[in-house]
CSV table of C-alpha atoms and ligand atoms in Angstrom, one decimal:
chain,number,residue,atom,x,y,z
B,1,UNK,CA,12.8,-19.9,-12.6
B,2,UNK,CA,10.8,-18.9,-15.6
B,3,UNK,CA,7.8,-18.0,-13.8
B,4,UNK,CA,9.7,-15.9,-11.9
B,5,UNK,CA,11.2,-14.0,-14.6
B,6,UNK,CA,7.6,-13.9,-16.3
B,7,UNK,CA,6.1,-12.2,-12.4
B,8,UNK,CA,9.3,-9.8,-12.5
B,9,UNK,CA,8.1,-8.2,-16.5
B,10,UNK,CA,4.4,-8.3,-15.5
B,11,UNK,CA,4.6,-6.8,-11.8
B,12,UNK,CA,4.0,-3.1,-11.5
B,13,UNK,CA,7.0,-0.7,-11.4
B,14,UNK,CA,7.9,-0.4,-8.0
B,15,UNK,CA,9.0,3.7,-6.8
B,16,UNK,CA,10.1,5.1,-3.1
B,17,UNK,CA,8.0,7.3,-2.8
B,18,UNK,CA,8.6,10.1,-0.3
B,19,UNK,CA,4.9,11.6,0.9
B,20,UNK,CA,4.3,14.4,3.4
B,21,UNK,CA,1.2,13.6,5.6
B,22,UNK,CA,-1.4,16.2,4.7
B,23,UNK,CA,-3.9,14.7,7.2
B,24,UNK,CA,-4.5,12.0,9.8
B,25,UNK,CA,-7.8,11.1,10.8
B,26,UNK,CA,-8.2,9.5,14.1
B,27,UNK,CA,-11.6,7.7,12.9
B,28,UNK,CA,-11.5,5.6,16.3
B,29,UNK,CA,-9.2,4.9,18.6
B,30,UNK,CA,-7.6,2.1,16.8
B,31,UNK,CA,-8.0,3.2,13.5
B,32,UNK,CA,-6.6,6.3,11.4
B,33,UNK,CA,-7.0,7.6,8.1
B,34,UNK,CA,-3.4,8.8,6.7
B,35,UNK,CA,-3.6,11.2,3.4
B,36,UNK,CA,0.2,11.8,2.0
B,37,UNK,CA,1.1,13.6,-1.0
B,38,UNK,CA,4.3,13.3,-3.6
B,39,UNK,CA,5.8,16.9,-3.0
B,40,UNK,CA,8.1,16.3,-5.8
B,41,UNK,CA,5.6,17.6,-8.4
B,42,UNK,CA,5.6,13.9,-10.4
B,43,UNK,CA,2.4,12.0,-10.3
B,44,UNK,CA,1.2,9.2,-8.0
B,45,UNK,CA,2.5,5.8,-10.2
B,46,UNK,CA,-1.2,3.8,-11.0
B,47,UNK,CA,-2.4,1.7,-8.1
B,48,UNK,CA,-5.3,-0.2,-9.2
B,49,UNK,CA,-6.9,-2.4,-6.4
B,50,UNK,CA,-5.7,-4.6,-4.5
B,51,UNK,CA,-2.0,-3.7,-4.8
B,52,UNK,CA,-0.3,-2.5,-1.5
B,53,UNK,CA,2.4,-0.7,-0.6
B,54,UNK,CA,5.2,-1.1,2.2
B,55,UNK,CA,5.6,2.0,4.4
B,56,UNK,CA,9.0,2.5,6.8
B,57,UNK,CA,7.1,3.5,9.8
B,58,UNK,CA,7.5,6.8,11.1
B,59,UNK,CA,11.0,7.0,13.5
B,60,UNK,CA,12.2,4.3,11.9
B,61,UNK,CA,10.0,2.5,14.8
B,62,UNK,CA,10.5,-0.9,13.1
B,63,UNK,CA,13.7,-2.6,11.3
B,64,UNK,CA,11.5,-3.8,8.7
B,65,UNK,CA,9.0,-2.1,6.7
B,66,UNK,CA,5.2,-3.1,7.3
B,67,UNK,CA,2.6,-4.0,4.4
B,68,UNK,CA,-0.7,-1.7,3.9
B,69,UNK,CA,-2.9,-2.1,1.1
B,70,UNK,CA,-4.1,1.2,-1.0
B,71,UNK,CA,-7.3,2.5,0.2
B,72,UNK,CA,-7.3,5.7,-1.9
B,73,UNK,CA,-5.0,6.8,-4.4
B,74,UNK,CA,-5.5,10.5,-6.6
B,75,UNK,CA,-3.0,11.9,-9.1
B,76,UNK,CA,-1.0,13.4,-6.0
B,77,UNK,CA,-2.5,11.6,-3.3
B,78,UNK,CA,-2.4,7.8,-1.3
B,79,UNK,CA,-5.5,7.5,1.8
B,80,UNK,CA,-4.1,4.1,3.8
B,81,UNK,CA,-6.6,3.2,6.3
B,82,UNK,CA,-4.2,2.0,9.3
B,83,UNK,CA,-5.2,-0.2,12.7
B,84,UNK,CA,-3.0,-0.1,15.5
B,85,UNK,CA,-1.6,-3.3,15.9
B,86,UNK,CA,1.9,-3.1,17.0
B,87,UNK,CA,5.1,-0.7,17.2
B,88,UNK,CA,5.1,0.1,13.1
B,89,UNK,CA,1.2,1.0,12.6
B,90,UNK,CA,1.4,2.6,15.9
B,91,UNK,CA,4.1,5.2,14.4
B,92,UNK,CA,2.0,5.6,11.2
B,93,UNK,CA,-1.2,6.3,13.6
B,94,UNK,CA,0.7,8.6,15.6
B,95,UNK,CA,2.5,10.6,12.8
B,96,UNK,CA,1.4,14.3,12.7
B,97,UNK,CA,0.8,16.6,9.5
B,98,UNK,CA,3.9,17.2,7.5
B,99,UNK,CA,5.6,14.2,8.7
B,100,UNK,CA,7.7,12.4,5.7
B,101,UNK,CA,6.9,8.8,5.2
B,102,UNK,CA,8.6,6.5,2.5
B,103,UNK,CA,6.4,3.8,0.9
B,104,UNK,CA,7.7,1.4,-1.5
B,105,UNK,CA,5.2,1.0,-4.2
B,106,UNK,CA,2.9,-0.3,-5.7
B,107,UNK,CA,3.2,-3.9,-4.8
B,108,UNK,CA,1.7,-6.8,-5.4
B,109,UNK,CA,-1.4,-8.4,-7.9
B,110,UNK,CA,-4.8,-6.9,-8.1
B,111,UNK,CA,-8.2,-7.4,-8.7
B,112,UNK,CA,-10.1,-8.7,-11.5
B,113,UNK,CA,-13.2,-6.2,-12.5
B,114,UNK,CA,-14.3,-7.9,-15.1
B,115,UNK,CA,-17.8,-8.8,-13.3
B,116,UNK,CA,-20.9,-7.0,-14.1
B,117,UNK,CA,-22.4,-8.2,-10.7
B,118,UNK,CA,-19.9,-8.5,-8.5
B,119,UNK,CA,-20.5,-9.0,-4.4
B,120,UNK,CA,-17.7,-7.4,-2.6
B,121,UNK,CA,-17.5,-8.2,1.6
B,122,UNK,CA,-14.8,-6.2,3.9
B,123,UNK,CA,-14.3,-7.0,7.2
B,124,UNK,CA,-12.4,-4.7,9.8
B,125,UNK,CA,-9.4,-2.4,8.3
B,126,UNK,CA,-10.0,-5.1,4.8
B,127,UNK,CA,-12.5,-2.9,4.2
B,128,UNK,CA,-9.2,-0.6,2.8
B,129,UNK,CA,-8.9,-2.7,-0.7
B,130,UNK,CA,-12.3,-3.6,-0.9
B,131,UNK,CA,-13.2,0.5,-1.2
B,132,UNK,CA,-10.5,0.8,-3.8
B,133,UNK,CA,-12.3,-2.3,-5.6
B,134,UNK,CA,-15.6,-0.5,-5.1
B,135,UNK,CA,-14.4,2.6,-6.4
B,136,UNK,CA,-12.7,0.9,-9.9
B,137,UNK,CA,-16.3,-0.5,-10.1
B,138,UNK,CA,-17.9,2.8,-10.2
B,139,UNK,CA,-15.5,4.0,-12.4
B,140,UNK,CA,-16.7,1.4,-14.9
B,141,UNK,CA,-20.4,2.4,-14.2
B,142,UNK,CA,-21.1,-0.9,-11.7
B,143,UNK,CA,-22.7,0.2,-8.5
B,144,UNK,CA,-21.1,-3.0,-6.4
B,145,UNK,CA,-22.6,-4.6,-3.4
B,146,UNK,CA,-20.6,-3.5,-0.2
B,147,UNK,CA,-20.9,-5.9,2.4
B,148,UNK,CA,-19.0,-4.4,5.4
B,149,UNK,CA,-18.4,-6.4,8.8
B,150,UNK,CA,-17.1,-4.8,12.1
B,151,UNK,CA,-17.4,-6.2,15.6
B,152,UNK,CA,-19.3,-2.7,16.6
B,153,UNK,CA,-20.7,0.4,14.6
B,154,UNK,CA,-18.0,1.2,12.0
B,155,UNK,CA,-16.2,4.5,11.4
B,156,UNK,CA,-18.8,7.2,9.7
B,157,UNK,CA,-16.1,9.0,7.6
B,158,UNK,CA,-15.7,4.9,6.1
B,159,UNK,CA,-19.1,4.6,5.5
B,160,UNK,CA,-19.8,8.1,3.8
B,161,UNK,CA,-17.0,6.9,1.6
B,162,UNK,CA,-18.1,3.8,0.5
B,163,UNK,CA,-22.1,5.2,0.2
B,164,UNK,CA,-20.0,7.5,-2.4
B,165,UNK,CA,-19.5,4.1,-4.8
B,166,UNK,CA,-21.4,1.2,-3.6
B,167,UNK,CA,-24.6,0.1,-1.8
B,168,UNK,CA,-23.6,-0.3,1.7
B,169,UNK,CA,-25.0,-3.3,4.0
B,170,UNK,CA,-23.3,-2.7,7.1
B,171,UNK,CA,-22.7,-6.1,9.6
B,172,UNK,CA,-22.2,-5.6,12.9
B,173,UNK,CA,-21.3,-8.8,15.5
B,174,UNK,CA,-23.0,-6.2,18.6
B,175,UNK,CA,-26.3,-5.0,16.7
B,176,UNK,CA,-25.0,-1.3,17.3
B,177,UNK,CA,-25.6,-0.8,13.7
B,178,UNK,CA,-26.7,-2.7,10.3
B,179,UNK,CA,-27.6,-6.1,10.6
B,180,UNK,CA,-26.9,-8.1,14.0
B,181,UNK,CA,-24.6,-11.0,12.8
B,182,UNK,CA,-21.9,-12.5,10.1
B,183,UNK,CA,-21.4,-10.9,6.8
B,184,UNK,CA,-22.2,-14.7,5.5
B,185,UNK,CA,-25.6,-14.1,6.9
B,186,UNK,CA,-26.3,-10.6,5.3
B,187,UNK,CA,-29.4,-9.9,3.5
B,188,UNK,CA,-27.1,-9.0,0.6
B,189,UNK,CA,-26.7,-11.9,-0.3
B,190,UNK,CA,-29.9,-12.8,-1.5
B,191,UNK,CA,-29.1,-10.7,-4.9
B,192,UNK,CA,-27.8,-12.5,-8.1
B,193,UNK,CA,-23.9,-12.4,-8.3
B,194,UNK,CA,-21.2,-13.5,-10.7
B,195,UNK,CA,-18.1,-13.0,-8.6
B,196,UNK,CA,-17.4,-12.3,-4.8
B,197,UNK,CA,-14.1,-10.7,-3.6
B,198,UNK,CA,-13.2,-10.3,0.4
B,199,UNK,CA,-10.7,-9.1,2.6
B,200,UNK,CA,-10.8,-9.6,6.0
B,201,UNK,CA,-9.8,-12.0,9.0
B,202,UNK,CA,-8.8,-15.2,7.7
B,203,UNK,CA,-11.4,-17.1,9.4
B,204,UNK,CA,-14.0,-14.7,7.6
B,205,UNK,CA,-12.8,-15.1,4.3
B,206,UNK,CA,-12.8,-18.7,4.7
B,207,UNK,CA,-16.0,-18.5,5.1
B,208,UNK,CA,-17.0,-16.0,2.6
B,209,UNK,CA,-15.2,-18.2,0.1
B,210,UNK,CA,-17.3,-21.4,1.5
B,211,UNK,CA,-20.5,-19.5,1.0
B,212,UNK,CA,-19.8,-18.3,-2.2
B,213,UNK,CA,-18.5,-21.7,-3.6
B,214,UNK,CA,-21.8,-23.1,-2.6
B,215,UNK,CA,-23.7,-20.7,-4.7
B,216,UNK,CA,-21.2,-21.7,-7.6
B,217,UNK,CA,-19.9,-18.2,-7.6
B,218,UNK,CA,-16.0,-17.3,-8.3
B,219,UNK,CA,-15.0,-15.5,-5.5
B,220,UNK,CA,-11.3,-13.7,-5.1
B,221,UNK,CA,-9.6,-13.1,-1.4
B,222,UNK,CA,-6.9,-10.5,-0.7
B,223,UNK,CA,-4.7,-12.6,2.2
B,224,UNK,CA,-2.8,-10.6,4.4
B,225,UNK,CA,0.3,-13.4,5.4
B,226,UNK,CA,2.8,-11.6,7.6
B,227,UNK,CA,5.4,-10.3,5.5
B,228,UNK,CA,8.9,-9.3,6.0
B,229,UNK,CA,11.3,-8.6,2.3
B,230,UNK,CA,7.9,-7.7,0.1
B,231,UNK,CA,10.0,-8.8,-3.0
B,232,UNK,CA,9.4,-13.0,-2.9
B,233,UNK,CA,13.5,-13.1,-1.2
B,234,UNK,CA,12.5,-14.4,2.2
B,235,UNK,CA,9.4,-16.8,1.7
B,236,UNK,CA,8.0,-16.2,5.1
B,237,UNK,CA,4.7,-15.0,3.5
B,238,UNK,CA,4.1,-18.5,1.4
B,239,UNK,CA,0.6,-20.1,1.4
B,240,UNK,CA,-0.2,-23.5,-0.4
B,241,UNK,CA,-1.9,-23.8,-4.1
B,242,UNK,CA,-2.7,-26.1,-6.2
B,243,UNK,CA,0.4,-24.8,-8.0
B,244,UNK,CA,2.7,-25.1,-5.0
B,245,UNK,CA,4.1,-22.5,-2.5
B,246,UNK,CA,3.5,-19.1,-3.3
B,247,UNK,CA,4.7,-15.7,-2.1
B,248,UNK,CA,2.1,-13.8,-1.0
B,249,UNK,CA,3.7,-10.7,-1.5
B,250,UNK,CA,4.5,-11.4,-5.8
B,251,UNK,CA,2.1,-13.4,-6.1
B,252,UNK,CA,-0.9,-12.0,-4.6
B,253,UNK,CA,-2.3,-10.4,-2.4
B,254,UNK,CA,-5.3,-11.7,-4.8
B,255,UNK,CA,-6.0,-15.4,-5.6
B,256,UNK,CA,-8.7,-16.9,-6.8
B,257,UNK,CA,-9.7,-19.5,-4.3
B,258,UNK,CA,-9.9,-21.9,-7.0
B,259,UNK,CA,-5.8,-21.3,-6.6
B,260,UNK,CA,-6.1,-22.4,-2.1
B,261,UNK,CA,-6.0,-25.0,-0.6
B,262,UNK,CA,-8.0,-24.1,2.1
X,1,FAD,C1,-1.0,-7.3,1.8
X,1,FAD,C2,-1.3,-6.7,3.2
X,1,FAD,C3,-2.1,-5.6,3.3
X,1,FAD,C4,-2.4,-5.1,4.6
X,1,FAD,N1,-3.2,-4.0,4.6
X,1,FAD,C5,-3.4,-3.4,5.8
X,1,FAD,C6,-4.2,-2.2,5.8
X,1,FAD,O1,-4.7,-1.6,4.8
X,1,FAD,N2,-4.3,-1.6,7.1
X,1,FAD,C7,-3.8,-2.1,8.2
X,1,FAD,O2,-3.9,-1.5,9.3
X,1,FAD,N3,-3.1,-3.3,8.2
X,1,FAD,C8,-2.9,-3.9,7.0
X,1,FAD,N4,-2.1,-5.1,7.0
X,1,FAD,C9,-1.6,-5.6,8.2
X,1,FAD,C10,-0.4,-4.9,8.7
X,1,FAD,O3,0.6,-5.1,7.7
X,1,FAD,C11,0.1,-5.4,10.1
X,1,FAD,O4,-0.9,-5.1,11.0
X,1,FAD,C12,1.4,-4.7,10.4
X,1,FAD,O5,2.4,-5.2,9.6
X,1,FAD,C13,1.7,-5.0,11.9
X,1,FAD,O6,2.9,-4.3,12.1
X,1,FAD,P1,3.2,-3.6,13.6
X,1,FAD,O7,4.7,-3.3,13.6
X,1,FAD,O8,2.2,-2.5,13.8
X,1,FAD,O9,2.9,-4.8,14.6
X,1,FAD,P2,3.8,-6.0,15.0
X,1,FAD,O10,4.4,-5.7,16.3
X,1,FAD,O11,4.6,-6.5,13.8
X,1,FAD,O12,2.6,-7.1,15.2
X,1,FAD,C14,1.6,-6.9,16.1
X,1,FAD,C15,0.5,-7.9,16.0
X,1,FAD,O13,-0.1,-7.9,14.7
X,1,FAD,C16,0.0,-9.2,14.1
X,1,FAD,N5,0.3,-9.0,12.7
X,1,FAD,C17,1.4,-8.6,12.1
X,1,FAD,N6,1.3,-8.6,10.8
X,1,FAD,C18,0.1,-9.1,10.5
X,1,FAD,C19,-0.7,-9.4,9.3
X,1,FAD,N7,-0.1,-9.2,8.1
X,1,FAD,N8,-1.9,-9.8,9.5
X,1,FAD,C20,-2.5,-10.0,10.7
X,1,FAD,N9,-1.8,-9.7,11.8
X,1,FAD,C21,-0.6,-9.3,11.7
X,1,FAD,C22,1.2,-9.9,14.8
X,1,FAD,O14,1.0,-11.3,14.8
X,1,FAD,C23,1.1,-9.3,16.2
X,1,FAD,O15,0.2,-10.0,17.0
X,1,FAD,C24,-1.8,-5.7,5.7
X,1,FAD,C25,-1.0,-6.8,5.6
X,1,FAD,C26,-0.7,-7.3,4.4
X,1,FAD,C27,0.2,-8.5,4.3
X,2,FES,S1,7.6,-11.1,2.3
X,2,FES,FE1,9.5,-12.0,1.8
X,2,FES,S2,8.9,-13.4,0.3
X,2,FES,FE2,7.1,-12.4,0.7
């Protein structure tokens, strides 16, 4: 009970937010890039990385509102990078310029950036967090490691981003571009590194988290359990740590695997 009370005075100050789509990228045919502005003159609330937001699709396509993690955020601005997978991101993907979109937010932890050489890996549409990671880095005059997994060549407008913060080691599971194989197998990972952070497919953060704890190296994952209230009421998004259930969606999104029981 008193942890809970201690999450509810530490958490973020949660807003609705009603944004106007300035511009939808269709950067594949899968995968957009949404810019919305606050067109009630106030600025953006602060939404350091790793912190998410949950959007009421478009049409009210969904009952409940769907989880995306910041990608981007300016003083008037939020850039989610959304992949179709289902009835609410396919109303986000779909939603033309000047629709209005409510997003409950910010939400959720973030990530530490306390490490001076930090290895940051992003697979798929996890690459969304670990930009906004990459870009805090820069901000603090650390020029992070990108390692950035996709099954074939990524999105360019992605990748000019991310050159824009980090050195970029693209992954590719086809050969298309980058090196042919698993982010675990990257040259990139023969630098020297004091922390790793991931986001991803579960299966490859597992296995980010493997490699990294056999280099003795911290290493933080953003999970993505399903996730239905966003406020820690309904517990469908619990995962197992060493300090018993958690909510995914108070909690995290960020745990130190030392927390998992994987
Ligand atoms: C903290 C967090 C951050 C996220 N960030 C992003 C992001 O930046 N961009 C993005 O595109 N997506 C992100 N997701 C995933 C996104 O929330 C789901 O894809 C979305 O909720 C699916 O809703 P839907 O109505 O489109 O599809 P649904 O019809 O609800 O589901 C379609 C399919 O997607 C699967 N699915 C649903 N939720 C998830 C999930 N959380 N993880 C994996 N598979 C899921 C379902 O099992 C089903 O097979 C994030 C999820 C979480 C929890
Ligand atoms: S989504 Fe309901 S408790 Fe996390």
């Amino acid at each position: 009970m008193l942890f809970g009370f201690f999450l509810i005075s530490v958490m973020p100050k949660k807003e609705i937010l009603h944004l106007q789509v300035d511009a939808n990228e269709r950067l594949r045919a899968d995968l957009h890039l949404l810019r919305m502005r606050r067109t009630d003159g106030q600025p953006m609330p602060p939404m350091p990385a790793g912190n998410f937001v949950q959007v009421r699709p478009p049409q009210n396509a969904t009952t409940l509102n769907r989880p995306i993690s910041v990608c981007d955020c300016y003083a008037d601005n939020l850039e989610l990078l959304v992949r179709r997978a289902g009835a609410g991101t396919d109303a986000m993907c779909d939603a033309q310029s000047g629709t209005m979109i409510t997003v409950i937010g910010p939400m959720g932890n973030t990530f530490s950036t306390t490490a001076t050489a930090p290895l940051l890996v992003g697979g798929g549409v996890g690459i969304a967090p670990i930009f906004a990671l990459a870009k805090a880095y820069a901000g603090k005059g650390i020029c992070p490691e990108v390692v950035f997994g996709e099954r074939t060549a990524p999105a360019q407008q992605i990748v000019t981003k991310l050159e824009k913060v980090a050195r970029v080691h693209i992954c590719t599971d086809d050969g298309s571009e980058g090196f042919h194989g698993l982010v675990t197998d990257s040259p990139a990972w023969n630098g020297s590194f004091d922390m790793v952070h991931t986001c991803g497919p579960l299966p490859m953060m597992k296995a980010v988290a493997a490699k990294a704890a056999a280099a003795g190296i911290s290493c933080e994952v953003s999970l993505e359990n399903r996730m239905a209230c966003g406020i820690g009421a309904c517990l469908c998004c619990v995962e197992d740590t060493t300090d018993g259930r958690r909510c995914v969606c108070t909690h995290g999104p960020v745990f130190n695997t030392k927390e998992l029981t994987w």
